[in-house]
Structures are given as structure tokens and as C-alpha cells.
Short mmCIF file of C-alpha atoms in Angstrom, two decimals:
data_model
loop_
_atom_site.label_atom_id
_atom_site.label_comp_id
_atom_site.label_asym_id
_atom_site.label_seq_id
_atom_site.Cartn_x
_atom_site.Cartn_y
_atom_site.Cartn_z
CA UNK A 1 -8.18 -7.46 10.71
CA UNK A 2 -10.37 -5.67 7.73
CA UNK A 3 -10.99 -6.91 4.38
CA UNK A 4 -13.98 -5.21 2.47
CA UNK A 5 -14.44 -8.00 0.18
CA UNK A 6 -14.33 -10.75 2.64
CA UNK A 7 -18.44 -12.28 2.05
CA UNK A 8 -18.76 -11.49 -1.66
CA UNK A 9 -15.83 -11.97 -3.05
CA UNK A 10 -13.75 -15.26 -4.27
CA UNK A 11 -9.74 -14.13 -4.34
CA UNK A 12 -6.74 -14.22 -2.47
CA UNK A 13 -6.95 -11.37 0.05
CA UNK A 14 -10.26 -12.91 0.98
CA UNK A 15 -9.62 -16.22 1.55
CA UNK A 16 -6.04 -15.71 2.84
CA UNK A 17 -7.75 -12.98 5.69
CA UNK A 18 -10.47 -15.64 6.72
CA UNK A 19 -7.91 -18.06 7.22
CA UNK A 20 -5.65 -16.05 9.33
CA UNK A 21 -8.08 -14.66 11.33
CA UNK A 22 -9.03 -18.17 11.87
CA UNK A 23 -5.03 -19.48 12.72
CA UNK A 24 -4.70 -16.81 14.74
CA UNK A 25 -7.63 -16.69 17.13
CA UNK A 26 -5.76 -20.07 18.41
CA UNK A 27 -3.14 -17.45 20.07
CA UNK A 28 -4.29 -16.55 23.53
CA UNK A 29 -1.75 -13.80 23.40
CA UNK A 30 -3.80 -11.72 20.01
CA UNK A 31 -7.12 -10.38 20.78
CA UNK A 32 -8.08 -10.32 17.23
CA UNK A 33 -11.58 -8.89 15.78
CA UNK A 34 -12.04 -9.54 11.83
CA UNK A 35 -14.34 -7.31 10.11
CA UNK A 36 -15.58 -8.10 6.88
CA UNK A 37 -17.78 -6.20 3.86
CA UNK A 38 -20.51 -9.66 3.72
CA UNK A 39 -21.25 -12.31 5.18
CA UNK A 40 -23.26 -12.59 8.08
CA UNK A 41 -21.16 -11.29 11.50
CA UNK A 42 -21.34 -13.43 14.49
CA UNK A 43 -18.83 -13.08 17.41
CA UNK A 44 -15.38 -11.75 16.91
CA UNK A 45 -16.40 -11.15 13.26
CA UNK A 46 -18.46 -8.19 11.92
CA UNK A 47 -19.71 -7.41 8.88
CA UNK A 48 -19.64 -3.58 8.02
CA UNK A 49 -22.10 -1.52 5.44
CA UNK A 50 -19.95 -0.83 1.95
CA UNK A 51 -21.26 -0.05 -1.99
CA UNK A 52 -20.04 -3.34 -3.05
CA UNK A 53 -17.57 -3.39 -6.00
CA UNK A 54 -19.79 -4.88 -8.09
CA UNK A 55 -23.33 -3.19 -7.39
CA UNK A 56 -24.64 -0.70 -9.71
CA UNK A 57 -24.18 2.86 -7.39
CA UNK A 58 -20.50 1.49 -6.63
CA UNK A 59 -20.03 1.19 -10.45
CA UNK A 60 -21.33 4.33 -11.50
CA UNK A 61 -19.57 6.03 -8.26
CA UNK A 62 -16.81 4.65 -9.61
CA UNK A 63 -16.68 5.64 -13.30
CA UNK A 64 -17.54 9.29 -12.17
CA UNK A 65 -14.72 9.56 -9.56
CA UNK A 66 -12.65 7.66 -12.50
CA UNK A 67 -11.18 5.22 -9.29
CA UNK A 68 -13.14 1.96 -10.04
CA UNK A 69 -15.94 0.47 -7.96
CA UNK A 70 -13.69 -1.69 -5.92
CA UNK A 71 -11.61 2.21 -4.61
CA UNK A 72 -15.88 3.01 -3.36
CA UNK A 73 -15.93 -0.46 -1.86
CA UNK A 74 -12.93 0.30 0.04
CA UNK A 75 -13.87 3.91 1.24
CA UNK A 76 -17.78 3.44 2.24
CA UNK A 77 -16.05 0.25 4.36
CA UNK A 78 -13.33 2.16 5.85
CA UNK A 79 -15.75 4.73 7.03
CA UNK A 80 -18.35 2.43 8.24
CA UNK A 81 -14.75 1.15 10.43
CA UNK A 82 -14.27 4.54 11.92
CA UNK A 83 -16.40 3.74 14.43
CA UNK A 84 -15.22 0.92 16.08
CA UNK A 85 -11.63 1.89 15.94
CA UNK A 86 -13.00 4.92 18.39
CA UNK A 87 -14.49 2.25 20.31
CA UNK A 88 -12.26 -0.58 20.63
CA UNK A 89 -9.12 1.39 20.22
CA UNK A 90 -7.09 -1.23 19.34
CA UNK A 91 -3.49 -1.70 18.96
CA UNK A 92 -2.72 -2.82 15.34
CA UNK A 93 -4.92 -2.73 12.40
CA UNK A 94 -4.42 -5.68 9.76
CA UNK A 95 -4.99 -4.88 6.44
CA UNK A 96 -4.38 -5.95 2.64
CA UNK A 97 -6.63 -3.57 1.11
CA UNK A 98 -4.33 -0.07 -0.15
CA UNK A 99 -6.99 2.29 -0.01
CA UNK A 100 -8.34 1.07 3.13
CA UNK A 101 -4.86 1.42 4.79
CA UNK A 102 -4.41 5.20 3.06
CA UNK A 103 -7.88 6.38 5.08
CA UNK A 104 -7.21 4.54 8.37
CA UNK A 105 -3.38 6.58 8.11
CA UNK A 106 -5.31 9.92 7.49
CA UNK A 107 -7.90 9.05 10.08
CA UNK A 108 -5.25 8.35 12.71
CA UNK A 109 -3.16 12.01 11.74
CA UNK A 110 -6.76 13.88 12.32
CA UNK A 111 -7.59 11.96 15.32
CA UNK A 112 -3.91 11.42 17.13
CA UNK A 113 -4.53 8.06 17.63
CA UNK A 114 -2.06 5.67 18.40
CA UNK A 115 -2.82 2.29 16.56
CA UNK A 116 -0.38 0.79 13.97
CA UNK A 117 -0.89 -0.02 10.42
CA UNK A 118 0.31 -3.51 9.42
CA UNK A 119 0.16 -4.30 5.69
CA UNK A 120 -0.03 -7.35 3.95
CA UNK A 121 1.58 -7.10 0.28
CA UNK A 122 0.07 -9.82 -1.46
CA UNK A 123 -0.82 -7.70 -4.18
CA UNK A 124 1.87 -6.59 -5.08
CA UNK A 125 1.95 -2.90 -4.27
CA UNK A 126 5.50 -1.34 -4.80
CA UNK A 127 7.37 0.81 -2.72
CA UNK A 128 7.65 3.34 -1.01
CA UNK A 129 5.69 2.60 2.05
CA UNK A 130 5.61 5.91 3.91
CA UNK A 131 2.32 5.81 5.87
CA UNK A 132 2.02 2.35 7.29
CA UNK A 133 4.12 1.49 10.64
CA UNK A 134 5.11 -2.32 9.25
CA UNK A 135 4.80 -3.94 5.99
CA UNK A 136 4.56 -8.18 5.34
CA UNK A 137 6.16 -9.25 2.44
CA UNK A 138 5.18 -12.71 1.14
CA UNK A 139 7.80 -13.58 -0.65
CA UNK A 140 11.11 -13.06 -0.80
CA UNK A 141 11.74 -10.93 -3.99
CA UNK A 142 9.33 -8.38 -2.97
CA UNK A 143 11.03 -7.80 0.41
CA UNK A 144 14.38 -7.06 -1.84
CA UNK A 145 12.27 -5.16 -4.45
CA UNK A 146 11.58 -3.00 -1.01
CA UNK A 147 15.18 -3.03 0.18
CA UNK A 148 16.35 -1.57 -2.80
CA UNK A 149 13.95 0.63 -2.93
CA UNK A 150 15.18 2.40 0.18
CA UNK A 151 12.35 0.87 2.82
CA UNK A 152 14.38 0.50 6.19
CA UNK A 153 14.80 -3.79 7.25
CA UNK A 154 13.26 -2.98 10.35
CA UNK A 155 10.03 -2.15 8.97
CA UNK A 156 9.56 -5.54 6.74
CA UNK A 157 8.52 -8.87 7.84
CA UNK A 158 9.26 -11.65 5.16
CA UNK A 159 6.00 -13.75 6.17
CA UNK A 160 4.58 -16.01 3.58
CA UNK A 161 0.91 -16.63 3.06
CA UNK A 162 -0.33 -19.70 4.58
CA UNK A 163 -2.79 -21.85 4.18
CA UNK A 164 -5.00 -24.57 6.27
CA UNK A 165 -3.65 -28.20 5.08
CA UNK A 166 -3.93 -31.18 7.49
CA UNK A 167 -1.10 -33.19 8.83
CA UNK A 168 -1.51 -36.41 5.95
CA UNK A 169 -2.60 -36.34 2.58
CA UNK A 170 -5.71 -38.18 2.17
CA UNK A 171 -6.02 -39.72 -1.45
CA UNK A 172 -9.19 -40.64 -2.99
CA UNK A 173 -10.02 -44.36 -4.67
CA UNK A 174 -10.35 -45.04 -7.40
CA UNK A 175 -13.86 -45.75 -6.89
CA UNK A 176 -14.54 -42.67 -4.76
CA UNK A 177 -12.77 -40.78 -7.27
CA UNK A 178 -15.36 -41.77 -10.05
CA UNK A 179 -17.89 -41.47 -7.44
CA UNK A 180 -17.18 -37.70 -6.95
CA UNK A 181 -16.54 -36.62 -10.11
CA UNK A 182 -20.18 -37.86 -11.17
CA UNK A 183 -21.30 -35.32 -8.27
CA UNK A 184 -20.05 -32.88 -9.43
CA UNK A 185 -20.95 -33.50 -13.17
CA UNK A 186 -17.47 -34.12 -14.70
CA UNK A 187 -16.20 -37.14 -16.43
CA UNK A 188 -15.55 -40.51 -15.17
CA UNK A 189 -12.09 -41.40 -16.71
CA UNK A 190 -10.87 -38.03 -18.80
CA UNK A 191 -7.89 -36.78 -17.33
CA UNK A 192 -9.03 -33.43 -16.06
CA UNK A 193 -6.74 -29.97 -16.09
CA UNK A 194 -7.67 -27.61 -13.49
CA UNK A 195 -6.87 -23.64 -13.68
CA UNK A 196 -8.63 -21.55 -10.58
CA UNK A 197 -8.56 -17.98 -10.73
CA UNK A 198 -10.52 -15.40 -12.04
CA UNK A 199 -11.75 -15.70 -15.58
CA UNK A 200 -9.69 -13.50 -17.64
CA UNK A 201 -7.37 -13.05 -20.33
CA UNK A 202 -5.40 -9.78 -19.16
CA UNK A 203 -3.66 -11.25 -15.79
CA UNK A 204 -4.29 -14.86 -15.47
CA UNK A 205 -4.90 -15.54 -19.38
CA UNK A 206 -7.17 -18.21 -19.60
CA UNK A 207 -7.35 -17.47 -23.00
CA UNK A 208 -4.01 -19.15 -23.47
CA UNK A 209 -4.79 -21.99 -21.43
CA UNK A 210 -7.39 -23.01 -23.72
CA UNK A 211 -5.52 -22.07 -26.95
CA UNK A 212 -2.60 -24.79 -25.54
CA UNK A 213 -4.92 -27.80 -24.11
CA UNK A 214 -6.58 -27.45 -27.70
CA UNK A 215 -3.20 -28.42 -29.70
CA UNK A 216 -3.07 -31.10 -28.21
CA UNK A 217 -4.11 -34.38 -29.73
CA UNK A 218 -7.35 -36.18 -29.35
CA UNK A 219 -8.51 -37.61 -27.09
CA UNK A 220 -7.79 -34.38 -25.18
CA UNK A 221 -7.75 -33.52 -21.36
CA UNK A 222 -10.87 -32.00 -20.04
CA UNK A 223 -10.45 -28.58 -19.11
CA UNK A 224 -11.92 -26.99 -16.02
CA UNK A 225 -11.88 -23.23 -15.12
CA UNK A 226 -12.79 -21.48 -11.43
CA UNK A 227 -12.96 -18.50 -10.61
CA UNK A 228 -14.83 -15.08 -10.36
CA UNK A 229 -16.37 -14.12 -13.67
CA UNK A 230 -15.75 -10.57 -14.92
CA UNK A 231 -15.95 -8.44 -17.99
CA UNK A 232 -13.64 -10.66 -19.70
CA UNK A 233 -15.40 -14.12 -18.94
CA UNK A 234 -18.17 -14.40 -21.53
CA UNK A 235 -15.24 -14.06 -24.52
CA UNK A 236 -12.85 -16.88 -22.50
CA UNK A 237 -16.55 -19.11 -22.05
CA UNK A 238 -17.00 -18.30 -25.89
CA UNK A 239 -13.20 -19.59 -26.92
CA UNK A 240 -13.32 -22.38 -24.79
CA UNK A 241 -16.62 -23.91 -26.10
CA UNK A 242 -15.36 -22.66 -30.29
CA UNK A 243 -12.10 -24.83 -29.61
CA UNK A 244 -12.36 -27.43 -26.93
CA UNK A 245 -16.08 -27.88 -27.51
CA UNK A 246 -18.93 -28.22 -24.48
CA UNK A 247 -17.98 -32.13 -23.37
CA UNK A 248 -14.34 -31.17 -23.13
CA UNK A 249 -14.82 -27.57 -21.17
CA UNK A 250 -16.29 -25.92 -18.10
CA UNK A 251 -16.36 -22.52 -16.63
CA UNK A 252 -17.48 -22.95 -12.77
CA UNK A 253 -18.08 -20.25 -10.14
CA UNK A 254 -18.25 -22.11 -6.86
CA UNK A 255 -18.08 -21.03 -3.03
CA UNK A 256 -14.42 -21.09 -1.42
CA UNK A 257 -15.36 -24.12 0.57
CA UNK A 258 -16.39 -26.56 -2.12
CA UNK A 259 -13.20 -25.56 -4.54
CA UNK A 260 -11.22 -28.67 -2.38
CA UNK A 261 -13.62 -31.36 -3.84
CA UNK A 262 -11.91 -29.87 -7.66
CA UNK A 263 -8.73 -30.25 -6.61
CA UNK A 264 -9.78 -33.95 -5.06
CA UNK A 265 -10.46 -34.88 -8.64
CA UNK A 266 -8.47 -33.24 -10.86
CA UNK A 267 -5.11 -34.85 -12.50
CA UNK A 268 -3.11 -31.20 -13.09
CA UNK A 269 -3.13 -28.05 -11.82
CA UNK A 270 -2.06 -25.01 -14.16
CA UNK A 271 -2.12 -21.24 -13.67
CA UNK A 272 -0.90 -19.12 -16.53
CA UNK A 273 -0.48 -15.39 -15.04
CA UNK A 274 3.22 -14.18 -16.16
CA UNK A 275 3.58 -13.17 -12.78
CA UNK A 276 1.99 -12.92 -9.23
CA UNK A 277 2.28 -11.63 -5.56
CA UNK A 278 2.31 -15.12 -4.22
CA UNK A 279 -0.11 -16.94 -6.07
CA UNK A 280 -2.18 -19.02 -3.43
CA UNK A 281 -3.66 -21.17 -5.17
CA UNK A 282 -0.92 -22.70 -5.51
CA UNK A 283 -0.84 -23.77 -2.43
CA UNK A 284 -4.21 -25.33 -2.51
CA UNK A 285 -2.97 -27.16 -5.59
CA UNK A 286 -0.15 -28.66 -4.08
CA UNK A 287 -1.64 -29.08 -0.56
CA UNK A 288 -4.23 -31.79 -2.22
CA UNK A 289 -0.84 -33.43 -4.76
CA UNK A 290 -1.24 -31.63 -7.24
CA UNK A 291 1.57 -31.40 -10.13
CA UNK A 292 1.16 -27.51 -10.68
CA UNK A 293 2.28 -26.24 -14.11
CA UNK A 294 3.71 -22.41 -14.05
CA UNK A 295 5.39 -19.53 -15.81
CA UNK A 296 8.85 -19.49 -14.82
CA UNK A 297 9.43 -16.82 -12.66
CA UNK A 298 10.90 -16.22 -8.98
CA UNK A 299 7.72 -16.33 -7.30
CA UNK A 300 6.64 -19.70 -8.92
CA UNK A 301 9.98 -20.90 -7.90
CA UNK A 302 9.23 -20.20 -4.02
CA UNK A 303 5.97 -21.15 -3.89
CA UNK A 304 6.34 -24.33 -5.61
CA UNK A 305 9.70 -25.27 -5.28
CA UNK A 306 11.56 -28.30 -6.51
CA UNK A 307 8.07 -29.81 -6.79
CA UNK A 308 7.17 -27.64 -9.43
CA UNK A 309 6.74 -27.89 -13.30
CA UNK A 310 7.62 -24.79 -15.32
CA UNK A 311 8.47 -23.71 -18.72
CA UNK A 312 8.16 -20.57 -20.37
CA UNK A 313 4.27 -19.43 -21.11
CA UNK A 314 5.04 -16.36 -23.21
CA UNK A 315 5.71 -19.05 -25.65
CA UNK A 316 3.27 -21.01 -28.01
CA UNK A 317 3.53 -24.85 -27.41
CA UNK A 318 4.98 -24.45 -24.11
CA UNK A 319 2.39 -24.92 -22.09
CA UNK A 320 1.24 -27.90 -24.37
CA UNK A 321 3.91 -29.65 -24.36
CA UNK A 322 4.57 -29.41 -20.13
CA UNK A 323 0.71 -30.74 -19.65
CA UNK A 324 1.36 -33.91 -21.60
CA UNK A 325 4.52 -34.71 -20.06
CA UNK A 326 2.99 -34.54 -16.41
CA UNK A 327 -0.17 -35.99 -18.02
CA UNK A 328 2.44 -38.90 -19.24
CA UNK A 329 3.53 -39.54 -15.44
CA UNK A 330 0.81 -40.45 -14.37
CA UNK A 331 -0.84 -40.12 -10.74
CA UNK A 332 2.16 -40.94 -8.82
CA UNK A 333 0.98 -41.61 -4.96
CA UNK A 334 4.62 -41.37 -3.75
CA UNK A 335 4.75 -38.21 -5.77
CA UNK A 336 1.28 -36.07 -4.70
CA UNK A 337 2.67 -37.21 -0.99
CA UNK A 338 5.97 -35.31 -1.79
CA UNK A 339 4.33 -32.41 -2.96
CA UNK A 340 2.20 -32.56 -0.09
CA UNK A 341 4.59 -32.39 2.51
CA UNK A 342 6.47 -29.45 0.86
CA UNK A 343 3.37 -27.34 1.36
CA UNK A 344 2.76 -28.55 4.79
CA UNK A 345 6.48 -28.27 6.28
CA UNK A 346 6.66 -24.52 4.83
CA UNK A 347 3.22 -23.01 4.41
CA UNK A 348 0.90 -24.65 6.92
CA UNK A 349 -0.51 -22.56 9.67
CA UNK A 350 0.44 -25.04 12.34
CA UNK A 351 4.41 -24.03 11.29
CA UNK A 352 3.80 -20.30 10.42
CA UNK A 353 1.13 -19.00 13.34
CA UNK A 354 4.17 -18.52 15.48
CA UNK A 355 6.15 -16.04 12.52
CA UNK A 356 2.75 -14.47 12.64
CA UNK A 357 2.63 -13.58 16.04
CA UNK A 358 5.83 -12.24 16.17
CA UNK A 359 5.29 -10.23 13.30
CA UNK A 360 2.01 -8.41 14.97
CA UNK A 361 4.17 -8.12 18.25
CA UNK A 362 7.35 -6.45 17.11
CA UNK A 363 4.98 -3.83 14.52
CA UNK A 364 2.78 -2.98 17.98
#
């Protein structure tokens, strides 16, 4: 399993390939070996040299090639990989990373090696898939997408992402509730709307998120946002504190493992992207009882199901208007149980390692 930004960076690919390495070192029949562009490595997981996307030579590599700093990332990893694959010559490479996957195929035609190349396209990437042996789609409108696209059945696996979740929802008190949120700095007793992602405008439009919570009326819902800062962060920090104001908005950049203690405390859940590949955080949402408010698409519709809340966020008011009806039902116990349960039953590793496994086996 590779993933170049596994160690420095907070997103999906990274946290989903940590967590399935994890799952599926449980198998005794996968020998599995993750390597990873930070970090520290430590057995069964090595950390390989790379121009990390976001230092200065990858940057300026970048804008001279005219392929972005996170295309260097992914070549100065790959090659620091060459190595091992001549050494452990292994049987199926794991990968969610394009360019990665488009060096290892050209490595393999110059070398004659034998391994297969097993995507994971949580991306997106569209079709066609000529130079990788098996591809996973996540959900099931980008395995049709491929279908009709001419990709052969054989070489898909519909394999959602999954996600560690325990067995029972454990709710907080009230007291430990109030308890927590003074930890971590946030109000006592304001109903708090979370959005985790990275902080932008052009994809997951955080912009709009704050442009809705601030119609609504006073005394408003405190706003949270976590993610990954980037070029477009300082304007969304600069909106949020012109129209919500400091005391009722906060841009956080935390590590993966201390995002659950947000979710412990927060009332809502919303992510405003018009579309995504799966959308994982989702998941996390929902695996703490979350209600999650979404656009209204078929990906959305998978992932969250009938649990869902969704309404159409091209639209001014929309989202508004869907955060103070769930705000208006109140913190349901019967209700974050249900939601769950729904996250557990289809998306937990526990019910998915096996689909995994298979997947690996029938690509090799």
C-alpha cells in the first residue's frame, strides 16, 4: 500500500489508507507493507524521501513543470519506491495516488515485472483505465460511470470506503459534554455546526456555509470549520469573522486523531461540496450520531442514506433553512443510535475487511 501524503497530510486518501492498512493487517492471508511520504516508519510501515507538496522546491518544481507540487510529491515518492518493489517483489501494489500508479505501470513495462496495480478511485478519476490491472470503485455511480464508459465488469470492484467505528455508540452527558467542550475552548450551551474538510471555497465552499448560518436569526449556532488550510483559507477565516463575528466562529487545523472529540460535541454536521468521490467524512459524522446536512446528489444518497438530510445547496436559503429544522429536533438519542448503526452495518471494517480481501485476491 503507498500513499505519498500519508504523515503530512489531513484528507481522505490519507486517512482512508492508514485505516486499511490497519483493517487489513488483521488478515493472516495479506502480507501487507504500507509505505508512507511522513511520519515516522516502524515495522510493516515505511516512510519514503519525497519534495513534499507543500515545501518550497516542490512548489517551485511544480510551477516550472506547470504539474503542481502535489504531481513532484508523487514522482520523488514513487522513485524513492522503486527500490523496494525490486526487493520485496510483491504481488499487488495498492494505490490511490494517479500519478503514482502511471510511474509504477511504466516502471513495471521497463522492468517486466509481474506485480498488479490495484486502484482506489476515491477521487474521482474518470475512465478509461488502461494501465492498471483492477480498479475499486467506492460507490456505486462511479462503477456505472466506468461501465458505460467501456471498462470491462471484470476489472471493477464496487468496494466502499470504510471506516473504524466500534460496535455501540457511546453518548456523552450532559455534564461531560460541557466538560469537553470547555477543553477544547468552545461554548458551553451554543448549539454548535460542524463542517470538516479543507478550507476552501472552490470544492467544499465554506464560503457558503458561512453566508447561510449567518441568515439565520440570533442567537445563532456556533460555527466550527476543520480542515487543511490552503490558498483559499485566509479569505473564508476573513468572511467568517466579517459575518458571524469571533465568539460565533472558528477555523481549526487539528491532527486526524483528535477530530473524534469535534464530532463528540457538536449538534450538526454539514458539508457543502456539490459533489464528491465518497465523501468520508461523512462517515465519521454519522459514525459518532451525527444528523449530516448535504447537497443532494447520488453519492450523498449512498453514503448517508435514509438517515440523511438534504436539500439543494446551489440555492440561497437552502442550507439555512435545513440547519434550523435539524437544529429544531433536537438531540434525539434514539435517533444518533439509528444513524449509528447505519454506518456500522454497511461501512465498518469489521463487515467490509472480508470484500477487501477478496478484492486484492481476485486482482492478484
Amino acid at each position: 500500500m503507498v500513499c505519498s501524503g500519508l504523515g503530512n497530510v489531513k484528507r481522505g486518501f490519507e486517512s482512508f489508507t492508514q485505516e486499511c492498512f490497519e483493517a487489513l493487517s488483521k488478515d493472516p492471508s495479506v502480507d501487507i507493507t504500507l509505505f508512507k511520504g511522513g511520519g515516522e516508519s516502524h515495522h510493516k510501515a515505511i516512510t519514503l524521501w519525497n519534495f513534499h507538496r507543500d515545501s518550497w522546491l516542490a512548489i517551485q518544481l511544480g510551477k516550472l513543470t506547470g504539474r503542481g507540487s502535489y504531481f513532484i510529491e508523487q514522482v520523488s515518492f514513487a522513485f524513492s519506491f522503486l527500490r523496494y518493489i525490486h526487493r520485496q517483489q510483491p504481488d499487488l501494489i495498492y494505490f490511490s495516488d494517479g500519478a503514482i500508479g502511471n510511474m509504477l505501470w511504466y516502471w513495471r513495462r521497463l522492468t517486466k515485472q509481474n506485480y498488479k496495480l490495484l486502484f482506489s478511485n476515491g477521487g474521482p478519476l474518470s475512465p478509461p483505465f488502461q494501465r492498471w490491472d483492477c480498479v475499486q470503485q467506492v460507490t456505486p455511480t462511479q462503477c456505472q460511470i466506468a461501465i458505460d464508459a467501456g471498462e470491462p465488469a471484470a476489472k471493477l470492484s464496487l468496494v466502499p470506503y470504510g471506516i473504524k467505528i466500534s460496535t455501540e455508540l457511546q453518548i456523552l452527558s450532559i455534564s461531560e459534554r460541557k466538560t469537553l467542550r470547555t477543553q477544547l475552548g468552545l461554548p458551553e450551551n451554543q448549539p454548535i455546526i460542524l463542517s470538516v474538510g479543507a478550507i476552501n471555497k472552490s470544492h467544499k465552499r465554506m464560503d457558503y456555509v458561512i453566508h447561510e448560518i449567518a441568515t439565520l436569526p440570533e442567537p445563532r449556532p456556533y460555527l466550527l470549520l476543520l480542515g487543511q488550510q490552503e490558498a483559499e483559507s485566509s479569505e473564508i477565516i476573513e468572511l467568517g469573522n466579517r459575518l458571524l463575528g469571533a465568539k460565533n466562529f472558528q477555523v481549526r487545523t487539528v491532527a486526524s486523531h483528535e477530530v473524534a472529540n469535534y464530532y463528540k460535541v457538536a449538534d450538526a454536521f454539514v458539508l457543502a461540496s456539490l459533489g464528491e468521490g465518497f465523501g468520508r467524512v461523512f462517515l465519521e459524522a454519522m459514525s459518532h450520531g451525527l444528523p449530516c446536512l448535504a447537497h443532494d446528489y447520488e453519492v450523498a444518497r449512498f453514503v448517508l442514506g435514509k438517515e440523511g438530510y438534504f436539500a439543494n445547496f446551489e440555492l440561497t436559503g437552502s442550507l439555512a433553512t435545513l440547519a434550523s429544522q435539524v437544529l429544531a429536533e433536537g438531540n434525539e438519542q434514539s435517533k444518533r443510535h439509528l444513524r449509528h448503526q447505519s454506518i456500522y452495518e454497511r461501512f465498518s471494517w469489521e463487515k467490509l475487511r472480508p470484500a477487501y480481501v477478496e478484492m486484492i485476491e481476485c486482482c492478484i
